[in-house]
Amino acid sequence: TIRTALLPPHHHLKFARGIGGPHLIICPLSVLSAWMSEIRRFCPSMRALKLHSSDQEERKRLMTSLASAGSDVDCVVTTYEMAKSPETARCLSMTWWRYLVIDEGHVIKNDASLISQSVRKVHFAHALLLTGTPLQNNLHELWALLNFLYPEVFPNSDAFDDAFELSKNQVDNAQ
C-alpha cells in the first residue's frame, strides 16, 4: 500500500514482511536525530538504540547495553564517526545484522577510506545504500560500491578497472 511505501525500511521489514532485526543504520550525525524521531513516530513498538556519544564513558555504557541487549534490539542507529571508532566497530562486528542501511551510502565509494573499511567488517545478511549523489570521479568508485554489496561477484577491482578503461575510450565486453 501507499502507507507502507512511505515508512522507513526497518518498519516495512518488521511489520509488512515479518523480517525481524536487528537492523543497523549508519548515518551522518546531522540526521541521527531525524532517524530516531522517525522510528519513534512510525514504529513506536520497535526497540531502537541510539549508539552515539562523544563521552567515552557513555560510549562504553552504550556498547555494553548493545552487547547485553543482543536480540532485544530491533534497530541500532549510529553515525559514521562511531562506526569508524575501533571500539564501536569491534562491537558492531560481533552482531549478525539482518539489514545494514547506510544513509548517504556514497560515503563508502572510496574503498580505502576508514568508514569503508569499518563497514566492510560488519556482518549482515542484506544491505541498503541510500544515496542521491551520483558517482562523479571514476568507475573505480562504482566498483567499490558493487564490491560492498556483492563481494563474491566483484572480488577485486583489477578486472573491473581493466574492462572499463575510459581514459582510452575502451570498454572490454569480454570482461
mmCIF file with all atom_site columns, C-alpha atoms in Angstrom, residues 23-29 31-32 35-36 49-53 62 66 75-84 88 92 97 100-101 103 115 119:
data_model
loop_
_atom_site.group_PDB
_atom_site.id
_atom_site.type_symbol
_atom_site.label_atom_id
_atom_site.label_alt_id
_atom_site.label_comp_id
_atom_site.label_asym_id
_atom_site.label_entity_id
_atom_site.label_seq_id
_atom_site.pdbx_PDB_ins_code
_atom_site.Cartn_x
_atom_site.Cartn_y
_atom_site.Cartn_z
_atom_site.occupancy
_atom_site.B_iso_or_equiv
_atom_site.pdbx_formal_charge
_atom_site.auth_seq_id
_atom_site.auth_comp_id
_atom_site.auth_asym_id
_atom_site.auth_atom_id
_atom_site.pdbx_PDB_model_num
ATOM 1  C CA . HIS A 1 23  ? 18.985 -3.847 11.813 1.00 0.00 ? 23  HIS A CA 1
ATOM 2  C CA . LEU A 1 24  ? 21.862 -1.388 11.768 1.00 0.00 ? 24  LEU A CA 1
ATOM 3  C CA . ILE A 1 25  ? 21.529 2.122  10.375 1.00 0.00 ? 25  ILE A CA 1
ATOM 4  C CA . ILE A 1 26  ? 24.673 4.181  9.850  1.00 0.00 ? 26  ILE A CA 1
ATOM 5  C CA . CYS A 1 27  ? 24.042 7.823  9.026  1.00 0.00 ? 27  CYS A CA 1
ATOM 6  C CA . PRO A 1 28  ? 25.597 11.284 9.176  1.00 0.00 ? 28  PRO A CA 1
ATOM 7  C CA . LEU A 1 29  ? 25.427 12.963 12.578 1.00 0.00 ? 29  LEU A CA 1
ATOM 8  C CA . VAL A 1 31  ? 20.368 13.258 10.514 1.00 0.00 ? 31  VAL A CA 1
ATOM 9  C CA . LEU A 1 32  ? 20.808 10.952 13.519 1.00 0.00 ? 32  LEU A CA 1
ATOM 10 C CA . TRP A 1 35  ? 16.224 8.814  12.132 1.00 0.00 ? 35  TRP A CA 1
ATOM 11 C CA . MET A 1 36  ? 15.409 8.345  15.818 1.00 0.00 ? 36  MET A CA 1
ATOM 12 C CA . LEU A 1 49  ? 19.055 2.132  20.329 1.00 0.00 ? 49  LEU A CA 1
ATOM 13 C CA . LYS A 1 50  ? 20.831 5.389  19.514 1.00 0.00 ? 50  LYS A CA 1
ATOM 14 C CA . LEU A 1 51  ? 24.523 4.485  19.541 1.00 0.00 ? 51  LEU A CA 1
ATOM 15 C CA . HIS A 1 52  ? 26.255 7.844  19.681 1.00 0.00 ? 52  HIS A CA 1
ATOM 16 C CA . SER A 1 53  ? 28.114 9.872  22.278 1.00 0.00 ? 53  SER A CA 1
ATOM 17 C CA . LEU A 1 62  ? 26.041 2.162  25.145 1.00 0.00 ? 62  LEU A CA 1
ATOM 18 C CA . LEU A 1 66  ? 24.125 -3.214 22.879 1.00 0.00 ? 66  LEU A CA 1
ATOM 19 C CA . CYS A 1 75  ? 17.263 -1.327 15.329 1.00 0.00 ? 75  CYS A CA 1
ATOM 20 C CA . VAL A 1 76  ? 20.556 0.387  16.154 1.00 0.00 ? 76  VAL A CA 1
ATOM 21 C CA . VAL A 1 77  ? 21.194 3.846  14.731 1.00 0.00 ? 77  VAL A CA 1
ATOM 22 C CA . THR A 1 78  ? 24.716 5.212  14.762 1.00 0.00 ? 78  THR A CA 1
ATOM 23 C CA . THR A 1 79  ? 26.926 7.676  12.929 1.00 0.00 ? 79  THR A CA 1
ATOM 24 C CA . TYR A 1 80  ? 29.903 7.330  10.610 1.00 0.00 ? 80  TYR A CA 1
ATOM 25 C CA . GLU A 1 81  ? 32.147 8.660  13.369 1.00 0.00 ? 81  GLU A CA 1
ATOM 26 C CA . MET A 1 82  ? 31.000 5.987  15.789 1.00 0.00 ? 82  MET A CA 1
ATOM 27 C CA . ALA A 1 83  ? 31.223 3.235  13.150 1.00 0.00 ? 83  ALA A CA 1
ATOM 28 C CA . LYS A 1 84  ? 34.826 4.274  12.419 1.00 0.00 ? 84  LYS A CA 1
ATOM 29 C CA . THR A 1 88  ? 32.443 0.577  18.241 1.00 0.00 ? 88  THR A CA 1
ATOM 30 C CA . LEU A 1 92  ? 29.205 -3.810 15.666 1.00 0.00 ? 92  LEU A CA 1
ATOM 31 C CA . TRP A 1 97  ? 22.645 -7.797 11.343 1.00 0.00 ? 97  TRP A CA 1
ATOM 32 C CA . LEU A 1 100 ? 22.588 -2.794 7.177  1.00 0.00 ? 100 LEU A CA 1
ATOM 33 C CA . VAL A 1 101 ? 21.323 0.589  5.986  1.00 0.00 ? 101 VAL A CA 1
ATOM 34 C CA . ASP A 1 103 ? 22.370 6.677  4.716  1.00 0.00 ? 103 ASP A CA 1
ATOM 35 C CA . ILE A 1 115 ? 34.473 4.314  7.065  1.00 0.00 ? 115 ILE A CA 1
ATOM 36 C CA . VAL A 1 119 ? 31.584 -1.159 7.490  1.00 0.00 ? 119 VAL A CA 1
#
